[in-house]
Amino acid sequence: MISIMNNALPTTKDGYGYGLQAVDGDMLKVRTVDRTVDFGFPQQFGVNWFRYGRRIGLEHLPTRWRAISSSGKPLARSRIDLPDLDSTQGASIVSQRFRDIVEHFEPGVHQFKPVRLIFAGNEEETRPFFLMVPCQRVVISLDHGRTRPPMRAFPERPDLVKPDPARPLHFFASGTATAEWAPVFLREAVAGKHLFCAADFPRWLFVSAELRKALEGAGMLGMAFLGPYPVTGEG
């Protein structure tokens, strides 16, 4: 069984929203090291490189992030119970214990870049946190005949890239409410993978049942899951 993992809405102890803002680097210049097109069209518009499933270049990656309130002012450290999974501009920032569990399941597979979290008065978080980049990309992850709502087929165009020229290329049409999603994953595509991104179901992070159980069992803060969803040949 496969679940979608996302960060829960981050709030302060008194219930107000907050965010993390890059102090250095340039998020607009961050790209994957390998930009070869494996699915769709050569023009990669609107791609979230942090949820693409490939390693990223580190030269433009921010290393310092400031916590700010919903009004844009620096936030005091005392107002936040820092989550183990947070997200900013599509990038996931995780705690040491979150990283350790992922590394236990898939050692050396994913990127974890140390970051510094800064609060009002330039106070810094003493515990280690990391920007996490999942580095497993599945090109065709879904059974397009069984997945609901129906997946959309790419139009036939000469610049369309197909991983298998003999196979119709579909992608998940996520225009319905998430509560009504019923994707079915291909066993041969996701077997043995614990954290991955999918080309035919983009902009999400997917986890195995085993990794989800380990994260939930450790009492992690800040996680939200959708699913689990079935895998062909299971259940």
XYZ file of C-alpha atoms in Angstrom:
235
model
C 0.000 0.000 0.000
C 1.206 3.496 -0.863
C 0.400 6.766 0.936
C 0.819 10.406 -0.039
C 2.833 12.299 2.559
C 2.517 16.027 3.037
C 3.208 18.499 5.798
C 0.309 19.533 7.985
C -0.572 23.243 8.066
C 2.112 24.814 10.292
C 0.742 26.911 13.131
C 2.123 28.623 16.207
C 1.237 27.444 19.706
C -1.627 29.964 19.744
C -3.030 28.728 16.431
C -1.748 31.298 13.946
C -0.109 30.342 10.660
C 3.585 30.934 10.049
C 6.146 30.178 7.376
C 9.842 29.804 6.637
C 11.571 32.376 4.431
C 14.955 31.846 2.771
C 17.630 34.250 4.056
C 20.257 33.378 1.458
C 20.521 31.385 -1.770
C 18.116 31.701 -4.679
C 15.250 29.200 -4.862
C 14.350 30.327 -8.395
C 17.703 29.077 -9.673
C 17.577 25.640 -8.026
C 17.437 22.825 -10.592
C 17.995 19.105 -10.738
C 21.434 17.923 -11.820
C 19.883 15.671 -14.475
C 17.277 17.542 -16.527
C 16.781 14.862 -19.157
C 13.095 14.596 -20.081
C 11.760 11.113 -19.347
C 8.048 11.848 -19.601
C 5.976 14.373 -21.538
C 7.368 17.356 -23.431
C 10.864 18.867 -23.453
C 9.544 22.165 -22.084
C 9.416 21.529 -18.333
C 7.152 24.355 -17.171
C 5.842 24.594 -13.615
C 8.096 21.818 -12.311
C 8.661 21.509 -8.580
C 12.288 20.401 -8.613
C 12.108 19.410 -4.944
C 9.402 16.865 -5.727
C 10.746 15.636 -9.026
C 12.647 12.628 -7.714
C 16.153 13.619 -8.820
C 19.187 15.085 -7.087
C 19.495 18.872 -7.158
C 22.489 21.159 -7.560
C 23.485 22.777 -4.264
C 25.096 26.023 -5.445
C 21.890 28.111 -5.165
C 20.269 26.236 -2.291
C 19.434 28.409 0.762
C 21.169 27.330 3.960
C 19.389 29.727 6.375
C 15.634 30.031 6.840
C 13.839 32.579 8.999
C 10.539 31.808 10.721
C 8.024 34.579 10.036
C 4.477 35.196 11.215
C 1.499 35.488 8.888
C 2.088 39.263 8.899
C 5.693 38.789 7.715
C 7.432 39.628 10.993
C 10.203 37.469 12.544
C 8.681 34.902 14.886
C 9.918 34.121 18.395
C 11.231 30.580 18.885
C 9.072 30.173 21.993
C 5.890 30.453 19.905
C 6.577 27.320 17.841
C 6.688 23.590 18.433
C 8.916 22.868 15.444
C 7.482 20.045 13.317
C 9.548 17.111 12.076
C 8.257 17.790 8.567
C 7.729 21.318 7.268
C 7.456 22.704 3.768
C 8.349 25.986 2.143
C 8.250 26.846 -1.555
C 7.747 23.162 -2.287
C 10.862 22.100 -0.368
C 10.670 19.770 2.644
C 12.566 20.644 5.821
C 12.887 17.745 8.254
C 14.286 16.989 11.689
C 17.226 14.735 12.498
C 14.965 11.928 13.695
C 12.873 12.126 10.515
C 16.065 11.914 8.456
C 17.324 8.967 10.503
C 14.183 6.918 9.854
C 14.288 7.586 6.105
C 17.990 6.714 6.053
C 17.249 3.463 7.885
C 14.929 2.377 5.082
C 16.907 3.795 2.151
C 20.470 4.640 3.204
C 22.250 7.072 0.921
C 19.407 7.330 -1.585
C 18.080 10.819 -0.817
C 19.708 14.225 -0.327
C 19.731 15.864 3.102
C 21.307 19.316 3.207
C 21.820 20.843 6.702
C 19.952 24.128 7.214
C 19.860 26.732 10.001
C 16.508 27.924 11.330
C 16.478 31.512 12.610
C 13.900 33.278 14.788
C 13.250 36.756 16.171
C 16.296 38.373 17.727
C 18.494 36.158 15.510
C 17.954 33.227 17.867
C 18.890 29.953 16.149
C 17.451 26.474 16.600
C 19.999 24.261 18.319
C 18.691 20.939 16.982
C 19.786 19.882 13.484
C 17.355 20.241 10.584
C 17.772 19.352 6.926
C 16.328 20.217 3.556
C 15.236 16.860 2.139
C 15.254 16.062 -1.576
C 13.691 12.687 -2.474
C 15.884 11.093 -5.154
C 13.713 8.283 -6.509
C 11.620 9.010 -9.583
C 9.094 6.529 -10.969
C 8.128 7.327 -14.550
C 5.016 5.147 -14.833
C 3.666 4.414 -11.356
C -0.104 4.015 -11.880
C -2.403 1.439 -13.429
C -4.194 3.878 -15.765
C -7.006 1.413 -16.471
C -8.022 1.060 -12.812
C -7.120 4.475 -11.393
C -9.988 6.883 -10.695
C -10.724 9.585 -11.640
C -9.695 8.520 -15.154
C -6.164 9.487 -16.072
C -5.594 11.860 -18.980
C -3.715 10.726 -22.058
C -0.986 12.916 -23.480
C -1.760 14.049 -27.024
C 0.347 12.571 -29.782
C 3.043 15.107 -30.685
C 6.457 14.681 -32.278
C 8.183 16.226 -29.240
C 6.420 13.930 -26.760
C 8.832 11.774 -24.792
C 7.574 8.295 -23.879
C 9.405 5.902 -21.568
C 7.978 3.046 -23.655
C 7.028 3.986 -27.250
C 4.578 1.061 -27.420
C 2.678 2.070 -24.286
C 0.043 4.821 -24.053
C 1.223 7.636 -21.796
C -1.219 8.888 -19.154
C -1.023 11.183 -16.171
C -3.257 11.581 -13.132
C -5.972 14.214 -13.558
C -6.217 15.621 -10.048
C -9.100 18.005 -10.650
C -11.407 16.248 -8.174
C -11.438 16.470 -4.386
C -8.621 14.481 -2.778
C -11.195 12.500 -0.784
C -12.400 11.036 -4.084
C -8.963 10.058 -5.396
C -8.623 6.351 -6.072
C -5.211 5.775 -7.667
C -3.962 2.213 -8.121
C -0.189 1.794 -8.155
C 1.707 -0.751 -10.236
C 3.429 -3.300 -8.048
C 6.413 -3.711 -10.370
C 6.967 0.065 -10.373
C 6.866 0.743 -6.620
C 8.129 -2.542 -5.147
C 10.982 -1.946 -2.714
C 10.620 1.849 -2.789
C 9.888 3.641 0.470
C 10.049 7.323 -0.534
C 9.587 8.422 -4.148
C 8.110 10.888 -6.624
C 6.011 9.897 -9.633
C 6.074 11.429 -13.103
C 2.479 10.419 -13.835
C 1.229 11.708 -10.450
C 3.393 14.840 -10.026
C 4.043 17.281 -7.151
C 3.489 14.797 -4.304
C 5.682 12.670 -2.051
C 4.819 8.973 -1.791
C 5.773 6.575 1.002
C 5.456 2.851 1.580
C 3.263 1.365 4.286
C 6.410 0.415 6.205
C 7.866 3.927 6.197
C 4.536 5.496 7.117
C 4.180 3.109 10.064
C 7.684 3.928 11.288
C 7.147 7.695 11.051
C 3.761 7.589 12.766
C 5.075 5.211 15.421
C 7.852 7.656 16.282
C 5.283 10.367 17.033
C 6.484 12.763 14.376
C 4.975 16.255 14.331
C 3.753 18.015 11.196
C 2.874 15.059 8.985
C -0.340 14.540 7.035
C -1.156 11.481 4.924
C -3.605 10.688 2.149
C -4.510 7.068 1.505
C -3.253 4.395 1.736
C -3.898 3.399 -1.852
C -3.819 -0.115 -3.326
C -1.023 -1.702 -5.298
C -1.808 -4.197 -8.062
C -1.533 -7.760 -6.825
C -1.940 -6.802 -3.149
C -4.982 -6.872 -0.903
